[in-house]
CSV table of C-alpha atoms in Angstrom, one decimal:
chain,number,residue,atom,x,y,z
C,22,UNK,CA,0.0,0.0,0.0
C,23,UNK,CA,1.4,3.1,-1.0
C,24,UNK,CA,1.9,6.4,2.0
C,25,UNK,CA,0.2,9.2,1.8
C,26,UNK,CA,1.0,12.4,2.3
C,27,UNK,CA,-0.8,15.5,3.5
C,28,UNK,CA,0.2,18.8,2.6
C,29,UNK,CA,-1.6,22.4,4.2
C,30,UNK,CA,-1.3,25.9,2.7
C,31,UNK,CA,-0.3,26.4,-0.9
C,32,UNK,CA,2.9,29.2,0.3
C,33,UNK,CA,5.1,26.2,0.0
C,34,UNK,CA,5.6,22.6,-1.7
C,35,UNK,CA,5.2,23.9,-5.6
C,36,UNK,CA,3.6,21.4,-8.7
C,37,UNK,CA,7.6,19.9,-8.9
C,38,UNK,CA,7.9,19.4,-5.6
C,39,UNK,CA,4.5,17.1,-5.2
C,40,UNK,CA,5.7,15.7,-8.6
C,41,UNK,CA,9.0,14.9,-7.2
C,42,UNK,CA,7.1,13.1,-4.1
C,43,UNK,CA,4.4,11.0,-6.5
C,44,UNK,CA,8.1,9.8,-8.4
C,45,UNK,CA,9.3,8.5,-5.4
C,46,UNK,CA,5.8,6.5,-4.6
C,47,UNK,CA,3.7,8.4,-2.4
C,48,UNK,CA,0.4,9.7,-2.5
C,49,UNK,CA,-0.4,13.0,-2.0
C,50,UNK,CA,-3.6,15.3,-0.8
C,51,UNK,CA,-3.5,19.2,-0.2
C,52,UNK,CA,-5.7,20.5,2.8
C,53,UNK,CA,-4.9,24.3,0.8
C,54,UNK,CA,-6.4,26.1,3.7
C,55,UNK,CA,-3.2,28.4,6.0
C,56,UNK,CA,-4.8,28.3,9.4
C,57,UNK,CA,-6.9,24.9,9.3
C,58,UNK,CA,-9.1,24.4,12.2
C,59,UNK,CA,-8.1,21.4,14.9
C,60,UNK,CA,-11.2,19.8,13.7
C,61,UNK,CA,-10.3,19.8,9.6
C,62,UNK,CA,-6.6,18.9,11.1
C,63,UNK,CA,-7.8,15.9,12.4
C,64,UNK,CA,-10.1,14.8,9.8
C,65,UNK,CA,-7.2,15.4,7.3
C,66,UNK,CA,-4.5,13.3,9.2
C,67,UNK,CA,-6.4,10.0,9.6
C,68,UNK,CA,-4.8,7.4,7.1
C,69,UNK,CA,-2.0,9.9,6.5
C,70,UNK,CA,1.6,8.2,7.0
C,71,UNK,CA,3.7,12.2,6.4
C,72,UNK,CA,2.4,15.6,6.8
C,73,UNK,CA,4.0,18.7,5.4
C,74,UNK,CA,3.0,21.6,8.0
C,75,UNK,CA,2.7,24.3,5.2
C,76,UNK,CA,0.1,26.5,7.0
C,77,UNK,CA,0.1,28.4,10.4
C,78,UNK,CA,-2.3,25.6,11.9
C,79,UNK,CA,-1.6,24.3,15.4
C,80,UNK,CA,-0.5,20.7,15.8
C,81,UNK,CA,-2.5,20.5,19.3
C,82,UNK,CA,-2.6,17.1,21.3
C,83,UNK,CA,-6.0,16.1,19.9
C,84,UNK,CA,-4.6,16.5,16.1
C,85,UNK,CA,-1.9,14.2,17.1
C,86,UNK,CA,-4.3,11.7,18.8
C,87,UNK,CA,-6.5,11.3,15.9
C,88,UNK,CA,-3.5,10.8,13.4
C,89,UNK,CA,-3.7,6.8,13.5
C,90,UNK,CA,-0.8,6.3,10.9
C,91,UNK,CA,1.2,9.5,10.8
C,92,UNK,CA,4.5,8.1,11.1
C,93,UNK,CA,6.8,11.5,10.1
C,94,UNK,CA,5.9,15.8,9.8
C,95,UNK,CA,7.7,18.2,8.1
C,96,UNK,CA,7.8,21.6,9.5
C,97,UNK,CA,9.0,24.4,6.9
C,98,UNK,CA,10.2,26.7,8.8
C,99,UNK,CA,12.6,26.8,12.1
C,100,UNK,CA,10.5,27.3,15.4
C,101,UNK,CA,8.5,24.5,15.0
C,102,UNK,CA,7.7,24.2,18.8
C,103,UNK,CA,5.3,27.5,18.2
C,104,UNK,CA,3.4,25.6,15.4
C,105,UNK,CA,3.3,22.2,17.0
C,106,UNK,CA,2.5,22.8,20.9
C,107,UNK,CA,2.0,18.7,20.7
C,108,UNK,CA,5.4,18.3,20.0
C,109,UNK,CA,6.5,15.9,22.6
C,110,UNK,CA,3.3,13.9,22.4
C,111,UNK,CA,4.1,13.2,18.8
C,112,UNK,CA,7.5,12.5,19.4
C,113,UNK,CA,6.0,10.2,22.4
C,114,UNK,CA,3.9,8.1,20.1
C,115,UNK,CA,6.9,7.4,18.0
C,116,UNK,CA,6.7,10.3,15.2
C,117,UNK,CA,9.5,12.1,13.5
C,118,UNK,CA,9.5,15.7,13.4
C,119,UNK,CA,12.0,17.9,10.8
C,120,UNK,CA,12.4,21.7,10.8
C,121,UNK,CA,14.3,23.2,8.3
C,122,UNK,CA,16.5,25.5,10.4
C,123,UNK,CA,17.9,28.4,9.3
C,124,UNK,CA,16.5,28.2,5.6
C,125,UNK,CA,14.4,30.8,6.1
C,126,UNK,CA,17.3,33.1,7.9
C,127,UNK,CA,18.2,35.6,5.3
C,128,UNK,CA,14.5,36.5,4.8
C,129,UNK,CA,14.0,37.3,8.6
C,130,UNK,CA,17.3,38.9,8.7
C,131,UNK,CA,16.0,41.0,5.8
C,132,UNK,CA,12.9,42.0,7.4
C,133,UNK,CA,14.7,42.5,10.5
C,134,UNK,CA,16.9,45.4,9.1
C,135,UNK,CA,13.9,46.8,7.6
C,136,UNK,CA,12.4,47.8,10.7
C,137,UNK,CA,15.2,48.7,12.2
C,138,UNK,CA,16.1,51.5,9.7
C,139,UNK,CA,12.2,52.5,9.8
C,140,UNK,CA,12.0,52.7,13.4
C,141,UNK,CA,15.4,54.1,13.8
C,142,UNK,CA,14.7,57.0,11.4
C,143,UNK,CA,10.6,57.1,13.1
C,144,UNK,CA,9.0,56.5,9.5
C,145,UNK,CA,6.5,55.1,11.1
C,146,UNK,CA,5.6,58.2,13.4
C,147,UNK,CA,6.9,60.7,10.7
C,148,UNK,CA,4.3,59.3,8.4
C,149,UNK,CA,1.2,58.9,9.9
C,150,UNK,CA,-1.7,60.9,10.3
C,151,UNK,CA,-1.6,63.5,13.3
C,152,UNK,CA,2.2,61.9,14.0
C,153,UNK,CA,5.6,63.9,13.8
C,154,UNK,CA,6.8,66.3,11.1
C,155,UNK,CA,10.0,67.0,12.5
C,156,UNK,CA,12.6,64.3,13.9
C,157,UNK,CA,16.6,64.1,13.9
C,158,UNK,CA,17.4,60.8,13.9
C,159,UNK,CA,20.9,59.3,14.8
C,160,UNK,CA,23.1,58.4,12.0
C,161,UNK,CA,23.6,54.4,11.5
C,162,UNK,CA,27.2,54.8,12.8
C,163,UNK,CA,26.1,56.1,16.0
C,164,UNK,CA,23.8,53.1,16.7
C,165,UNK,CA,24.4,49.7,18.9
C,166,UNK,CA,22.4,47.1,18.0
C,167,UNK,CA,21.7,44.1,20.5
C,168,UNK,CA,21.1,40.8,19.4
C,169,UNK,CA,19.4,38.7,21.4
C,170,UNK,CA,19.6,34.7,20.6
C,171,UNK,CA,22.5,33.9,18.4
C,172,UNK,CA,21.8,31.6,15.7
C,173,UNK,CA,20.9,31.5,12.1
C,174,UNK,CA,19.2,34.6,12.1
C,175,UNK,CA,20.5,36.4,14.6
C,176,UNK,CA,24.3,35.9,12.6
C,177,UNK,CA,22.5,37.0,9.0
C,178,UNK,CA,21.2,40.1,11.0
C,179,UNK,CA,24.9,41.5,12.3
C,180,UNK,CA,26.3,40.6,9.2
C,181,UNK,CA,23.7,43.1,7.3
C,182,UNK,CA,24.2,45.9,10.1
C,183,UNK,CA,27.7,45.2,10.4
C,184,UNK,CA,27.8,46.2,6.6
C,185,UNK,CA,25.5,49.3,7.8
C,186,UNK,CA,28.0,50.5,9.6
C,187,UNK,CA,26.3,49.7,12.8
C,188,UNK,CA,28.0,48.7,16.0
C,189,UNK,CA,26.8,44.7,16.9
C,190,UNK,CA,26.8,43.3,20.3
C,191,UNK,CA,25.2,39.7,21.0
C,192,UNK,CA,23.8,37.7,23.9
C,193,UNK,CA,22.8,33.7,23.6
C,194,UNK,CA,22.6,31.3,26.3
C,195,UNK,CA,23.3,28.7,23.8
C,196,UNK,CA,26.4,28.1,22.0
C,197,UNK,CA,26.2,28.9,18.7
C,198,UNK,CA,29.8,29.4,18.3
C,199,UNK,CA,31.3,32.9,17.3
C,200,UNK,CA,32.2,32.9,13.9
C,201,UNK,CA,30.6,36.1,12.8
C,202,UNK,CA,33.1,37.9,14.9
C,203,UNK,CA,30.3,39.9,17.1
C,204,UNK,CA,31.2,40.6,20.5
C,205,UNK,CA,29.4,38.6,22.8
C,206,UNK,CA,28.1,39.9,26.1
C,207,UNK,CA,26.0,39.5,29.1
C,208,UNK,CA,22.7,40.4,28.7
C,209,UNK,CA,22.6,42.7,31.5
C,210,UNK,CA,25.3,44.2,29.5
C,211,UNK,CA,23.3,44.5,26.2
C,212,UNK,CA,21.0,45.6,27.3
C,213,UNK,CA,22.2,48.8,29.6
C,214,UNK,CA,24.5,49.5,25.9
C,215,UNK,CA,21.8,48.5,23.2
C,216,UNK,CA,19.6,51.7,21.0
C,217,UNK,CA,18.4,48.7,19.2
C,218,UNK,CA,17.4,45.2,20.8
C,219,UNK,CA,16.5,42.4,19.0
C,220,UNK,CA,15.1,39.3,19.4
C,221,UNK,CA,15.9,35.8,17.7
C,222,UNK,CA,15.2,33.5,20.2
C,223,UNK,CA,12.9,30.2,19.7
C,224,UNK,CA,9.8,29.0,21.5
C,225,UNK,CA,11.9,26.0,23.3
C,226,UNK,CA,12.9,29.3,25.6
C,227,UNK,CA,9.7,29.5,26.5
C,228,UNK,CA,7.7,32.8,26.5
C,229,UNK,CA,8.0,36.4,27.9
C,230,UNK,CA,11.5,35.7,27.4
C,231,UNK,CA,12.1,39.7,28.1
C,232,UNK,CA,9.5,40.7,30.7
C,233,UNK,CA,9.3,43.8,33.1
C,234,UNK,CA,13.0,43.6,34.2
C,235,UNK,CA,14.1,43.1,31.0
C,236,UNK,CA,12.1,45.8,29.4
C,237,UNK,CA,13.0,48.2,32.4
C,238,UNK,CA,16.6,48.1,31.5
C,239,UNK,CA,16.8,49.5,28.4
C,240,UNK,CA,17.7,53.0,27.4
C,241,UNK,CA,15.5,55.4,27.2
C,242,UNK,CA,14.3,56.1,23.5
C,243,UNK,CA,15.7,52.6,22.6
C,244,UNK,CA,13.7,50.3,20.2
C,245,UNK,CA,12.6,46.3,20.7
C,246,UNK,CA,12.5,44.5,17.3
C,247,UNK,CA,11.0,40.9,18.0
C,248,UNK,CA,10.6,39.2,14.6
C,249,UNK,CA,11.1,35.6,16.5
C,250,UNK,CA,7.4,35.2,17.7
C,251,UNK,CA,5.0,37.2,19.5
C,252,UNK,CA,5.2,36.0,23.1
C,253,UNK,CA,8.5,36.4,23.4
C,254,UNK,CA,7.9,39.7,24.9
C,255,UNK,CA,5.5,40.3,27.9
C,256,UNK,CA,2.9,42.0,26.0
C,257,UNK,CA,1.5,43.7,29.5
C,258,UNK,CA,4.8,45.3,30.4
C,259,UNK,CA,5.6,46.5,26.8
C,260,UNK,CA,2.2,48.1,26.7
C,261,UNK,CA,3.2,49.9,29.9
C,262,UNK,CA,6.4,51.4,28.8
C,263,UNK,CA,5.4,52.3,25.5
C,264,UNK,CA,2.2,54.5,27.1
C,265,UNK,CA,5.5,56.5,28.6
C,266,UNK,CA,6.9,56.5,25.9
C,267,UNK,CA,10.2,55.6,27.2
C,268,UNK,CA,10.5,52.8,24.4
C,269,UNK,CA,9.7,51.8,20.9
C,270,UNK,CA,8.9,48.3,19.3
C,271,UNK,CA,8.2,46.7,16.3
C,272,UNK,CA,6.9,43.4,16.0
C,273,UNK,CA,6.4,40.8,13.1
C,274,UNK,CA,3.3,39.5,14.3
C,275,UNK,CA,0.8,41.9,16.6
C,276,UNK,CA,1.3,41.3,20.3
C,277,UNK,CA,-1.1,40.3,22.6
C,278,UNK,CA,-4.1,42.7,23.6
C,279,UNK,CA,-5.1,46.3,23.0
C,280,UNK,CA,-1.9,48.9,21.9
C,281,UNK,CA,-4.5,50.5,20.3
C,282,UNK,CA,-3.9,53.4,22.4
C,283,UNK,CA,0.0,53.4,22.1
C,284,UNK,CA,1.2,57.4,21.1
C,285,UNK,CA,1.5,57.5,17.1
C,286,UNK,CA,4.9,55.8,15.5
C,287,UNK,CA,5.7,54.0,19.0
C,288,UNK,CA,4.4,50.4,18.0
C,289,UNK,CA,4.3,48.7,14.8
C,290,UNK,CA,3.4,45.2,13.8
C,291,UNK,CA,2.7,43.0,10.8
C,292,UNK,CA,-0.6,41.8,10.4
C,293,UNK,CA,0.4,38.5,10.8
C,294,UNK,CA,3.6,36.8,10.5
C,295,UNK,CA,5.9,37.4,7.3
C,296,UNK,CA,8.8,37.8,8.0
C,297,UNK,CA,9.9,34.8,6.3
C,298,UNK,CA,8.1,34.8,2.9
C,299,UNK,CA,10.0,36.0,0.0
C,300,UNK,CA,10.0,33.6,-2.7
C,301,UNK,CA,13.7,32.5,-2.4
C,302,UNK,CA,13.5,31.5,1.1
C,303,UNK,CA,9.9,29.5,0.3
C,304,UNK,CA,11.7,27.6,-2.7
C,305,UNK,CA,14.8,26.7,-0.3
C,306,UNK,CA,12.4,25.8,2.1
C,307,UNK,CA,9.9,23.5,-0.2
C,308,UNK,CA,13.3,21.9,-1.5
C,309,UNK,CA,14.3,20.4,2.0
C,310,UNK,CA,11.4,19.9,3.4
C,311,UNK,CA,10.7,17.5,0.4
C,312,UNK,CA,13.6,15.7,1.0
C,313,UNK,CA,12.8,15.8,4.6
C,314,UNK,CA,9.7,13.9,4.1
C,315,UNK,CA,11.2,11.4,1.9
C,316,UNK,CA,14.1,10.8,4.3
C,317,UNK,CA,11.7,10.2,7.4
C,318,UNK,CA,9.4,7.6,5.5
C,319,UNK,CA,11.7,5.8,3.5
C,320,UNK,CA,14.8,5.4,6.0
C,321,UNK,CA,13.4,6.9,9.7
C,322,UNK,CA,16.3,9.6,9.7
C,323,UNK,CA,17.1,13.0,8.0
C,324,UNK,CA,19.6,15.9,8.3
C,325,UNK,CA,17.0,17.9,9.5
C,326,UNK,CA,15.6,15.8,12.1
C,327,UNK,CA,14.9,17.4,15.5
C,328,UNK,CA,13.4,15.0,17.6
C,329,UNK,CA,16.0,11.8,17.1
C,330,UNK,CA,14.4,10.5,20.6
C,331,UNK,CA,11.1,9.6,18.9
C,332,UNK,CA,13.0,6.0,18.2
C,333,UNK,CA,12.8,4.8,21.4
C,334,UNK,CA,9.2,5.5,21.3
C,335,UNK,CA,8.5,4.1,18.1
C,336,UNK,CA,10.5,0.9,18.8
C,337,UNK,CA,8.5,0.2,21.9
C,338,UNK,CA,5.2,-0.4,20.1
């Protein structure tokens, strides 16, 4: 009996790609919806052996209890814990999970400096109705930017500023290894020295990763760029010191609550996350994901495998 495959959203996994998974024997259906419901999710996963998470959907506990065959998901994207909460019940009932880390790092880097130079030069306040018409903004050379989780992204990002002209520092509690150069510090360090902060840290960190006291020791005036995920910042106490206006932010991805009444130019955020999506970064992406799949149903391993524990499980039934 052949597998089948389920693949959500349409933003990735192009004609070749399905073309080049039908060559290798599978079947494959298309749930082309970007935030399927828990209900369709689970509908769509019975008799499935792989699953391409394409969409924003969450891969919740029940999803993974009604998949009676999955055997393998690919993720297509890095912070796969935000999009599948379930994670360790799936890697529990014996499932392989890939992410393709860091293909999508250029794209967010990208987006990252975009904000950045708008925030940093208030286009976002200078351009609005009833906002500013008169700001001097501090030259790039006269900026330190903080980076906060230093991995893929946070690299491709001081790499761009560096090339900006724009002083880097960098906290992570993980070892990456140093081989952009940057000059690591505490964080208490950063972020007493930062006029830019931002964030590149994954959901494994948990959430309100920068909270009250993290938020309270910032410069005055400086900005908060989280393009990582939305909870990453406590949304309450980032309310509070952008009413003073003691702070800015820009977010990809809206926080959570009301900053409706946040002074003009003080808060931006994408209507929902895109960071990620330029069309380069979604081929790259589609290409190893594919592969991924393949990998994980033909052989049980991959390159991009992030959840090598799931063969204990698996071997016990």
């Amino acid at each position: 009996m052949k597998k089948t495959i389920l693949i959500t959203d349409s933003l990735f996994i192009f004609p070749e790609h399905e073309e080049i998974l039908v060559s290798k024997g599978f079947d494959v259906e298309r749930l082309d919806k970007p935030a399927a419901s828990e209900e369709e999710l689970c509908d769509a996963i019975r008799g499935k052996h792989g699953y391409i998470l394409g969409g924003i959907e969450q891969v919740t506990s029940n999803v993974i209890d009604a998949a009676d065959s999955l055997e393998a998901i690919s993720f297509t994207g890095s912070g796969y814990a935000e999009f599948i909460p379930a994670h360790a019940s799936a890697t529990q009932k014996g499932i392989a999970i890939s992410a393709a880390i860091g293909g999508n790092a250029s794209a967010v880097a990208e987006y990252t400096i975009a904000l950045l130079l708008s925030m940093a030069r208030r286009i976002p306040m200078m351009t609005a109705k009833g906002g500013a018409s008169f700001y001097v903004a501090p030259s790039l050379q006269e900026l330190t930017l903080g980076i906060v989780g230093f991995g893929h992204i946070g690299k491709k990002v001081a790499q761009l500023a560096e090339q900006l002209g724009i002083k880097v520092i960098a906290y992570s509690r993980t070892d990456f290894g140093n081989d952009a150069g940057v000059q690591l510090v505490s964080l208490d360090d950063l972020l007493k020295q930062s006029d830019v902060i931002s964030l590149h840290v994954s959901k494994t960190h948990g959430t309100n990763v920068f909270g009250v006291e993290e938020l309270g020791k910032m410069k005055d005036g400086a900005i908060l760029l989280n393009t990582a995920f939305p909870h990453a910042v406590d949304a309450t106490a980032l309310h509070a010191e952008l009413l003073k206006k003691r702070i800015l932010s820009a977010f990809d991805a809206p926080a959570e609550g009301d900053f409706s009444d946040v002074p003009i130019g003080y808060y931006i955020a994408s209507n929902s996350q895109t960071a990620f999506n330029t069309g380069g970064a979604n081929k790259t992406i589609s290409d190893r994901v594919t592969n991924s799949i393949v990998n994980l149903l033909s052989t049980g391993d991959d390159t991009d495998l992030v959840n090598p524990e799931y063969r204990t499980f698996r071997n016990k039934s």
